[in-house]
Amino acid sequence: MSNLNSSSSCGSFPKYLEHFSGDGKAIGVLTSGGDAQGMNAAVRAVVRMGIYTGAKMYFIYEGYQGLVDGGSNIVEAKWDCVSNILQVGGTIIGSARCKAFRTREGRLKAACNLVRLGISNLCVIGGDGSLTGANLFRKEWSGLLEELVENGEIDKDTVQKYSHLNVVGIVGSIDNDFCGTDMTIGTDSAMHRIVEVIDAIMTTAQSHQRTFVLEVMGRHCGYLALVSALACGADWVFLPESPPEEGWEEKMCLQLSENRARKKRLNIIIVSEGAIDTQNKPITSEKIKELVVKNLSFDTRVTILGHVQRGGTPSAFDRILASRMGVEAVLALLEATPEIPACVVSLRGNHAVRLPLMECVQMTQDVQKAMDEKRFTEAVKLRGRNFEGNLKIYKRLASKVPDDKIVKSNCNVAIINVGAPAAGMNAAVRAAVRVGIVDGHKMFAVYDGFDGLANGKIKEIGWSDVGGWTGQGGSILGTKRTLPGAYLEKIAEQMHSHSINALLIIGGFEAYLGLLELAAAREKHEAFCVPMVMVPATVSNNVPGSDFSIGADTALNTITDTCDRIKQSASGTKRRVFIIETMGGYCGYLANMGGLASGADAAYIFEEPFDIRDLQSNVVHLTEKMKTSIQRGLILRNENCSVNYTTDFIYQLYSEEGKGVFDCRKNVLGHMQQGGAPSPFDRNFGTKISVKAMDWITAKLKGSQGTGKKFVSDDSICVLGICKRDLQFQPVAELIKDTDIEHRIPKEQWWLKLRPILKILAKYKACYDISDAGKLEPVQHHGEL
């Protein structure tokens, strides 16, 4: 049995404190450069993980300026100092530009301030400039200490004791402009702000048939502009890395007018603030507006989002990312030696990794150099596969290729949604339809799942039919949980009569089971001997073969937002514990990750069995917590985590055992987790994975063209998903062995490795698997997704 409040038997996992001890060490944490949502989550994780290991933690206020000024700017940080900051944007310890630190004299003062407090470990949260400064400080450290001895400010024993400065960086930047990591802290939250504004603008633009030019941040990096263009289906996008070709003015105006001719009532143009032409001359939002008004006489407005993008509460993704980075940064500091180069903690796929700091900085600077020298193709490649892939996909989806230039494949491809609705399904359908049309296929939409397929609810769908679908929640095609098993004859008949040559299924565990049933029926029904691929889409994130599913991020943000509001209400009443029930079936992903993102005290999940002793220990833990300044509690419970320990039972137990110390409230979130507009992550994930699925279908169909080939092999009926760091097609037949069919979950789930982080940050003893830690990995370009 798992005891959240126990450090007893940990099986094969190493006990964290037996391997790394921070006893006697002092760690300073600072934030520098532009602020980014999620920085506070990183600060919280660094402080709490440091204290957990026995290290003495220090806040360094106002970035490097506080380091130089010392005094009250460097203060010890206690556990409670970082309470209730997870949901706060910006940085509570401040950030400031510091000219003094750029001088040796300034760095000498900084070294003196640190060494007098015994601090020789530094965690710097900021951009490439901040991290470069930290590395220079590290290199000069021994020389600075010698100079301080000569000046009589410290003695030789102090130099010997703190002879080396360990530095670890965490990248906080809304621009996602740092090479070596898939995402920087703050980028996802900035995308949320941008998409919220675009969604709001699109309704008024449609009403008045207007064109809107939106300027987003990104002086040297077009990531925000590019991904927001993908997320909203913008008509045109301007990026610093990929300037438009000569004559772009006429091409853009032609595309805008063609889109209007297709009865599109609005146009959206997104401009990165650093947008340039091929001669490195700025392209401003005002210039674009004047061009559209002059050439097309369209009613055009400019909206500059500005610092709105930096503000607001961090998204669930950024909170989890920052928490993981903070924990990994402390591990890196405890392992650091003079021989190991300064590292930066990065994200690759769903893995936290350590990379050589200065190699990443150099690669980041190489991008800017390529742009300055007008080597734009190289600049895009240096940004990484992620950026380059996004740009290619945007170009494929943004403008329709004329019919006479499309080479017809004479193949019919059907798209079907199966299972419960998930935000992002519509973005996936849109991408598949448009890519399929460009590839020469005739695209068919199946309405109402397998039930609709059996009853002939199949209709050809065109390019314009899916316009504006990216921001729509739910499933426009309609979806049902019905499995195909009872309708195989009818489904085969409909697929034969409509000459369906391939099937794209977008859905959750029912889609997975449906795919298994269709695969099993191939011997009996020739109509099923076509390429079939499933794209996972479910809030539960329980599909075997993929670490992520479309819709899970939106649901996670709904849970996190609700928990934030509940915590806020508890801050007024004091001494109150909330028990929140989340969806997910038997999969604890939403409860666990929601708990990590909202700072919960515990999350009960099916994958980690618990008993009455665990519940009792949690009550004791909360009782102790009520004696501190944090007089509230938050417990998340996965809906099927236990047959007997129901939400009502836990509520009643907590109410009884906490009597006189705290009172309880319960909240079942229900179907609100399936609703709402899709998050930027789900829109873009749905778009990119769907494009990949259609490319696979096209490759299969091209390989068999004119041969009359029947697809009967296992590799022609697959699940497409993210596995660790890559997109992979896995035959559904091979995934059965990895599936717990009874409980509708994969047998192994990557996110369970994050359970200890949730417990450690909630002040429980826990075992943390550090088997992947400690290795400095080579710098690579951004990942595939």
PDB file of N, CA, C and O in Angstrom, residues 713-766:
ATOM      1  N   SER A 713      -2.240  -6.435 -43.386  1.00  0.00           N
ATOM      2  CA  SER A 713      -1.148  -6.552 -42.413  1.00  0.00           C
ATOM      3  C   SER A 713      -1.425  -5.669 -41.194  1.00  0.00           C
ATOM      4  O   SER A 713      -2.170  -4.688 -41.270  1.00  0.00           O
ATOM      5  N   ASP A 714      -0.792  -6.020 -40.088  1.00  0.00           N
ATOM      6  CA  ASP A 714      -0.999  -5.276 -38.839  1.00  0.00           C
ATOM      7  C   ASP A 714      -0.593  -3.811 -38.962  1.00  0.00           C
ATOM      8  O   ASP A 714      -1.193  -2.938 -38.329  1.00  0.00           O
ATOM      9  N   ASP A 715       0.441  -3.529 -39.779  1.00  0.00           N
ATOM     10  CA  ASP A 715       0.927  -2.156 -39.859  1.00  0.00           C
ATOM     11  C   ASP A 715       0.041  -1.245 -40.711  1.00  0.00           C
ATOM     12  O   ASP A 715       0.376  -0.087 -40.945  1.00  0.00           O
ATOM     13  N   SER A 716      -1.094  -1.755 -41.159  1.00  0.00           N
ATOM     14  CA  SER A 716      -2.031  -0.918 -41.922  1.00  0.00           C
ATOM     15  C   SER A 716      -3.222  -0.487 -41.072  1.00  0.00           C
ATOM     16  O   SER A 716      -4.146   0.152 -41.564  1.00  0.00           O
ATOM     17  N   ILE A 717      -3.189  -0.821 -39.775  1.00  0.00           N
ATOM     18  CA  ILE A 717      -4.260  -0.389 -38.859  1.00  0.00           C
ATOM     19  C   ILE A 717      -3.597  -0.006 -37.536  1.00  0.00           C
ATOM     20  O   ILE A 717      -3.233  -0.851 -36.728  1.00  0.00           O
ATOM     21  N   CYS A 718      -3.384   1.298 -37.363  1.00  0.00           N
ATOM     22  CA  CYS A 718      -2.482   1.804 -36.319  1.00  0.00           C
ATOM     23  C   CYS A 718      -3.103   2.872 -35.433  1.00  0.00           C
ATOM     24  O   CYS A 718      -4.108   3.501 -35.786  1.00  0.00           O
ATOM     25  N   VAL A 719      -2.452   3.060 -34.298  1.00  0.00           N
ATOM     26  CA  VAL A 719      -2.701   4.215 -33.434  1.00  0.00           C
ATOM     27  C   VAL A 719      -1.513   5.159 -33.600  1.00  0.00           C
ATOM     28  O   VAL A 719      -0.359   4.721 -33.550  1.00  0.00           O
ATOM     29  N   LEU A 720      -1.793   6.442 -33.820  1.00  0.00           N
ATOM     30  CA  LEU A 720      -0.735   7.443 -33.923  1.00  0.00           C
ATOM     31  C   LEU A 720      -0.674   8.211 -32.608  1.00  0.00           C
ATOM     32  O   LEU A 720      -1.691   8.752 -32.156  1.00  0.00           O
ATOM     33  N   GLY A 721       0.479   8.255 -31.993  1.00  0.00           N
ATOM     34  CA  GLY A 721       0.575   8.987 -30.728  1.00  0.00           C
ATOM     35  C   GLY A 721       1.983   9.465 -30.450  1.00  0.00           C
ATOM     36  O   GLY A 721       2.937   9.130 -31.157  1.00  0.00           O
ATOM     37  N   ILE A 722       2.116  10.287 -29.395  1.00  0.00           N
ATOM     38  CA  ILE A 722       3.435  10.717 -28.935  1.00  0.00           C
ATOM     39  C   ILE A 722       3.945   9.676 -27.951  1.00  0.00           C
ATOM     40  O   ILE A 722       3.269   9.363 -26.975  1.00  0.00           O
ATOM     41  N   CYS A 723       5.119   9.163 -28.204  1.00  0.00           N
ATOM     42  CA  CYS A 723       5.775   8.247 -27.278  1.00  0.00           C
ATOM     43  C   CYS A 723       7.126   8.839 -26.912  1.00  0.00           C
ATOM     44  O   CYS A 723       8.009   8.927 -27.761  1.00  0.00           O
ATOM     45  N   LYS A 724       7.235   9.294 -25.683  1.00  0.00           N
ATOM     46  CA  LYS A 724       8.430   9.952 -25.157  1.00  0.00           C
ATOM     47  C   LYS A 724       8.731  11.230 -25.934  1.00  0.00           C
ATOM     48  O   LYS A 724       8.286  12.286 -25.565  1.00  0.00           O
ATOM     49  N   ARG A 725       9.472  11.133 -27.033  1.00  0.00           N
ATOM     50  CA  ARG A 725       9.860  12.360 -27.733  1.00  0.00           C
ATOM     51  C   ARG A 725       9.434  12.384 -29.194  1.00  0.00           C
ATOM     52  O   ARG A 725       9.711  13.345 -29.899  1.00  0.00           O
ATOM     53  N   ASP A 726       8.790  11.309 -29.655  1.00  0.00           N
ATOM     54  CA  ASP A 726       8.496  11.220 -31.083  1.00  0.00           C
ATOM     55  C   ASP A 726       7.055  10.803 -31.347  1.00  0.00           C
ATOM     56  O   ASP A 726       6.412  10.144 -30.520  1.00  0.00           O
ATOM     57  N   LEU A 727       6.580  11.178 -32.534  1.00  0.00           N
ATOM     58  CA  LEU A 727       5.295  10.672 -33.015  1.00  0.00           C
ATOM     59  C   LEU A 727       5.529   9.287 -33.603  1.00  0.00           C
ATOM     60  O   LEU A 727       6.433   9.102 -34.413  1.00  0.00           O
ATOM     61  N   GLN A 728       4.700   8.326 -33.193  1.00  0.00           N
ATOM     62  CA  GLN A 728       4.892   6.956 -33.668  1.00  0.00           C
ATOM     63  C   GLN A 728       3.566   6.339 -34.088  1.00  0.00           C
ATOM     64  O   GLN A 728       2.544   6.546 -33.440  1.00  0.00           O
ATOM     65  N   PHE A 729       3.626   5.569 -35.190  1.00  0.00           N
ATOM     66  CA  PHE A 729       2.494   4.743 -35.612  1.00  0.00           C
ATOM     67  C   PHE A 729       2.717   3.348 -35.039  1.00  0.00           C
ATOM     68  O   PHE A 729       3.728   2.719 -35.326  1.00  0.00           O
ATOM     69  N   GLN A 730       1.778   2.878 -34.225  1.00  0.00           N
ATOM     70  CA  GLN A 730       1.918   1.557 -33.622  1.00  0.00           C
ATOM     71  C   GLN A 730       0.722   0.687 -33.992  1.00  0.00           C
ATOM     72  O   GLN A 730      -0.426   1.097 -33.771  1.00  0.00           O
ATOM     73  N   PRO A 731       0.965  -0.489 -34.577  1.00  0.00           N
ATOM     74  CA  PRO A 731      -0.149  -1.379 -34.932  1.00  0.00           C
ATOM     75  C   PRO A 731      -1.015  -1.678 -33.712  1.00  0.00           C
ATOM     76  O   PRO A 731      -0.488  -1.988 -32.637  1.00  0.00           O
ATOM     77  N   VAL A 732      -2.313  -1.561 -33.890  1.00  0.00           N
ATOM     78  CA  VAL A 732      -3.235  -1.764 -32.763  1.00  0.00           C
ATOM     79  C   VAL A 732      -3.101  -3.186 -32.209  1.00  0.00           C
ATOM     80  O   VAL A 732      -3.265  -3.405 -30.997  1.00  0.00           O
ATOM     81  N   ALA A 733      -2.761  -4.138 -33.060  1.00  0.00           N
ATOM     82  CA  ALA A 733      -2.605  -5.529 -32.613  1.00  0.00           C
ATOM     83  C   ALA A 733      -1.459  -5.671 -31.618  1.00  0.00           C
ATOM     84  O   ALA A 733      -1.519  -6.501 -30.703  1.00  0.00           O
ATOM     85  N   GLU A 734      -0.413  -4.845 -31.798  1.00  0.00           N
ATOM     86  CA  GLU A 734       0.736  -4.921 -30.897  1.00  0.00           C
ATOM     87  C   GLU A 734       0.488  -4.201 -29.577  1.00  0.00           C
ATOM     88  O   GLU A 734       1.198  -4.433 -28.595  1.00  0.00           O
ATOM     89  N   LEU A 735      -0.493  -3.319 -29.552  1.00  0.00           N
ATOM     90  CA  LEU A 735      -0.764  -2.538 -28.340  1.00  0.00           C
ATOM     91  C   LEU A 735      -1.607  -3.295 -27.319  1.00  0.00           C
ATOM     92  O   LEU A 735      -1.689  -2.888 -26.159  1.00  0.00           O
ATOM     93  N   ILE A 736      -2.238  -4.385 -27.749  1.00  0.00           N
ATOM     94  CA  ILE A 736      -3.121  -5.136 -26.838  1.00  0.00           C
ATOM     95  C   ILE A 736      -2.360  -5.590 -25.595  1.00  0.00           C
ATOM     96  O   ILE A 736      -2.861  -5.489 -24.474  1.00  0.00           O
ATOM     97  N   LYS A 737      -1.128  -6.050 -25.787  1.00  0.00           N
ATOM     98  CA  LYS A 737      -0.342  -6.562 -24.654  1.00  0.00           C
ATOM     99  C   LYS A 737      -0.001  -5.448 -23.657  1.00  0.00           C
ATOM    100  O   LYS A 737       0.318  -5.722 -22.489  1.00  0.00           O
ATOM    101  N   ASP A 738      -0.074  -4.195 -24.103  1.00  0.00           N
ATOM    102  CA  ASP A 738       0.243  -3.054 -23.227  1.00  0.00           C
ATOM    103  C   ASP A 738      -1.006  -2.444 -22.611  1.00  0.00           C
ATOM    104  O   ASP A 738      -0.930  -1.377 -21.989  1.00  0.00           O
ATOM    105  N   THR A 739      -2.145  -3.099 -22.790  1.00  0.00           N
ATOM    106  CA  THR A 739      -3.427  -2.506 -22.396  1.00  0.00           C
ATOM    107  C   THR A 739      -4.109  -3.293 -21.286  1.00  0.00           C
ATOM    108  O   THR A 739      -4.198  -4.522 -21.346  1.00  0.00           O
ATOM    109  N   ASP A 740      -4.605  -2.578 -20.280  1.00  0.00           N
ATOM    110  CA  ASP A 740      -5.493  -3.145 -19.260  1.00  0.00           C
ATOM    111  C   ASP A 740      -6.916  -2.888 -19.764  1.00  0.00           C
ATOM    112  O   ASP A 740      -7.495  -1.832 -19.504  1.00  0.00           O
ATOM    113  N   ILE A 741      -7.445  -3.849 -20.515  1.00  0.00           N
ATOM    114  CA  ILE A 741      -8.752  -3.677 -21.169  1.00  0.00           C
ATOM    115  C   ILE A 741      -9.854  -3.458 -20.138  1.00  0.00           C
ATOM    116  O   ILE A 741     -10.741  -2.611 -20.323  1.00  0.00           O
ATOM    117  N   GLU A 742      -9.814  -4.222 -19.051  1.00  0.00           N
ATOM    118  CA  GLU A 742     -10.871  -4.122 -18.029  1.00  0.00           C
ATOM    119  C   GLU A 742     -10.997  -2.708 -17.480  1.00  0.00           C
ATOM    120  O   GLU A 742     -12.102  -2.187 -17.329  1.00  0.00           O
ATOM    121  N   HIS A 743      -9.868  -2.070 -17.217  1.00  0.00           N
ATOM    122  CA  HIS A 743      -9.900  -0.733 -16.614  1.00  0.00           C
ATOM    123  C   HIS A 743      -9.653   0.380 -17.630  1.00  0.00           C
ATOM    124  O   HIS A 743      -9.551   1.548 -17.255  1.00  0.00           O
ATOM    125  N   ARG A 744      -9.518   0.011 -18.898  1.00  0.00           N
ATOM    126  CA  ARG A 744      -9.433   0.986 -19.989  1.00  0.00           C
ATOM    127  C   ARG A 744      -8.259   1.962 -19.808  1.00  0.00           C
ATOM    128  O   ARG A 744      -8.402   3.164 -19.983  1.00  0.00           O
ATOM    129  N   ILE A 745      -7.097   1.403 -19.471  1.00  0.00           N
ATOM    130  CA  ILE A 745      -5.896   2.229 -19.321  1.00  0.00           C
ATOM    131  C   ILE A 745      -4.678   1.467 -19.862  1.00  0.00           C
ATOM    132  O   ILE A 745      -4.691   0.237 -19.912  1.00  0.00           O
ATOM    133  N   PRO A 746      -3.626   2.173 -20.244  1.00  0.00           N
ATOM    134  CA  PRO A 746      -2.371   1.497 -20.595  1.00  0.00           C
ATOM    135  C   PRO A 746      -1.750   0.896 -19.335  1.00  0.00           C
ATOM    136  O   PRO A 746      -1.944   1.424 -18.231  1.00  0.00           O
ATOM    137  N   LYS A 747      -1.005  -0.187 -19.505  1.00  0.00           N
ATOM    138  CA  LYS A 747      -0.371  -0.818 -18.341  1.00  0.00           C
ATOM    139  C   LYS A 747       0.762   0.033 -17.771  1.00  0.00           C
ATOM    140  O   LYS A 747       1.051  -0.037 -16.574  1.00  0.00           O
ATOM    141  N   GLU A 748       1.407   0.802 -18.608  1.00  0.00           N
ATOM    142  CA  GLU A 748       2.445   1.717 -18.138  1.00  0.00           C
ATOM    143  C   GLU A 748       2.087   3.138 -18.552  1.00  0.00           C
ATOM    144  O   GLU A 748       1.710   3.371 -19.693  1.00  0.00           O
ATOM    145  N   GLN A 749       2.208   4.083 -17.608  1.00  0.00           N
ATOM    146  CA  GLN A 749       1.858   5.479 -17.894  1.00  0.00           C
ATOM    147  C   GLN A 749       2.981   6.386 -17.389  1.00  0.00           C
ATOM    148  O   GLN A 749       3.341   6.351 -16.210  1.00  0.00           O
ATOM    149  N   TRP A 750       3.496   7.201 -18.297  1.00  0.00           N
ATOM    150  CA  TRP A 750       4.678   8.014 -18.010  1.00  0.00           C
ATOM    151  C   TRP A 750       4.482   8.982 -16.858  1.00  0.00           C
ATOM    152  O   TRP A 750       5.412   9.247 -16.081  1.00  0.00           O
ATOM    153  N   TRP A 751       3.275   9.520 -16.709  1.00  0.00           N
ATOM    154  CA  TRP A 751       3.043  10.587 -15.733  1.00  0.00           C
ATOM    155  C   TRP A 751       3.085  10.093 -14.289  1.00  0.00           C
ATOM    156  O   TRP A 751       3.186  10.906 -13.351  1.00  0.00           O
ATOM    157  N   LEU A 752       3.034   8.769 -14.088  1.00  0.00           N
ATOM    158  CA  LEU A 752       3.124   8.242 -12.722  1.00  0.00           C
ATOM    159  C   LEU A 752       4.483   8.564 -12.094  1.00  0.00           C
ATOM    160  O   LEU A 752       4.608   8.631 -10.865  1.00  0.00           O
ATOM    161  N   LYS A 753       5.492   8.791 -12.932  1.00  0.00           N
ATOM    162  CA  LYS A 753       6.809   9.180 -12.416  1.00  0.00           C
ATOM    163  C   LYS A 753       6.788  10.571 -11.778  1.00  0.00           C
ATOM    164  O   LYS A 753       7.707  10.946 -11.058  1.00  0.00           O
ATOM    165  N   LEU A 754       5.736  11.340 -12.071  1.00  0.00           N
ATOM    166  CA  LEU A 754       5.632  12.690 -11.497  1.00  0.00           C
ATOM    167  C   LEU A 754       4.890  12.697 -10.163  1.00  0.00           C
ATOM    168  O   LEU A 754       4.792  13.737  -9.510  1.00  0.00           O
ATOM    169  N   ARG A 755       4.345  11.533  -9.762  1.00  0.00           N
ATOM    170  CA  ARG A 755       3.624  11.455  -8.475  1.00  0.00           C
ATOM    171  C   ARG A 755       4.469  11.966  -7.300  1.00  0.00           C
ATOM    172  O   ARG A 755       3.974  12.727  -6.468  1.00  0.00           O
ATOM    173  N   PRO A 756       5.749  11.556  -7.219  1.00  0.00           N
ATOM    174  CA  PRO A 756       6.543  12.030  -6.079  1.00  0.00           C
ATOM    175  C   PRO A 756       6.690  13.544  -6.025  1.00  0.00           C
ATOM    176  O   PRO A 756       6.800  14.117  -4.936  1.00  0.00           O
ATOM    177  N   ILE A 757       6.706  14.206  -7.190  1.00  0.00           N
ATOM    178  CA  ILE A 757       6.833  15.672  -7.196  1.00  0.00           C
ATOM    179  C   ILE A 757       5.619  16.296  -6.520  1.00  0.00           C
ATOM    180  O   ILE A 757       5.752  17.215  -5.698  1.00  0.00           O
ATOM    181  N   LEU A 758       4.430  15.797  -6.845  1.00  0.00           N
ATOM    182  CA  LEU A 758       3.201  16.278  -6.207  1.00  0.00           C
ATOM    183  C   LEU A 758       3.310  16.133  -4.690  1.00  0.00           C
ATOM    184  O   LEU A 758       2.984  17.059  -3.934  1.00  0.00           O
ATOM    185  N   LYS A 759       3.790  14.982  -4.232  1.00  0.00           N
ATOM    186  CA  LYS A 759       3.863  14.708  -2.789  1.00  0.00           C
ATOM    187  C   LYS A 759       4.938  15.555  -2.110  1.00  0.00           C
ATOM    188  O   LYS A 759       4.700  16.133  -1.041  1.00  0.00           O
ATOM    189  N   ILE A 760       6.110  15.638  -2.740  1.00  0.00           N
ATOM    190  CA  ILE A 760       7.200  16.419  -2.150  1.00  0.00           C
ATOM    191  C   ILE A 760       6.810  17.886  -1.999  1.00  0.00           C
ATOM    192  O   ILE A 760       7.034  18.503  -0.953  1.00  0.00           O
ATOM    193  N   LEU A 761       6.197  18.451  -3.038  1.00  0.00           N
ATOM    194  CA  LEU A 761       5.827  19.870  -3.004  1.00  0.00           C
ATOM    195  C   LEU A 761       4.663  20.140  -2.059  1.00  0.00           C
ATOM    196  O   LEU A 761       4.394  21.293  -1.715  1.00  0.00           O
ATOM    197  N   ALA A 762       3.955  19.067  -1.647  1.00  0.00           N
ATOM    198  CA  ALA A 762       2.878  19.207  -0.656  1.00  0.00           C
ATOM    199  C   ALA A 762       3.380  18.875   0.749  1.00  0.00           C
ATOM    200  O   ALA A 762       2.598  18.761   1.677  1.00  0.00           O
ATOM    201  N   LYS A 763       4.703  18.673   0.903  1.00  0.00           N
ATOM    202  CA  LYS A 763       5.372  18.442   2.188  1.00  0.00           C
ATOM    203  C   LYS A 763       5.186  17.028   2.722  1.00  0.00           C
ATOM    204  O   LYS A 763       5.136  16.806   3.930  1.00  0.00           O
ATOM    205  N   TYR A 764       5.065  16.073   1.825  1.00  0.00           N
ATOM    206  CA  TYR A 764       5.078  14.669   2.221  1.00  0.00           C
ATOM    207  C   TYR A 764       6.445  14.079   1.898  1.00  0.00           C
ATOM    208  O   TYR A 764       7.124  14.544   0.975  1.00  0.00           O
ATOM    209  N   LYS A 765       6.818  13.037   2.626  1.00  0.00           N
ATOM    210  CA  LYS A 765       8.013  12.288   2.263  1.00  0.00           C
ATOM    211  C   LYS A 765       7.654  11.385   1.100  1.00  0.00           C
ATOM    212  O   LYS A 765       6.593  10.781   1.079  1.00  0.00           O
ATOM    213  N   ALA A 766       8.537  11.291   0.134  1.00  0.00           N
ATOM    214  CA  ALA A 766       8.245  10.472  -1.046  1.00  0.00           C
ATOM    215  C   ALA A 766       9.537   9.999  -1.671  1.00  0.00           C
ATOM    216  O   ALA A 766      10.611  10.556  -1.435  1.00  0.00           O
TER     217      ALA A 766
END
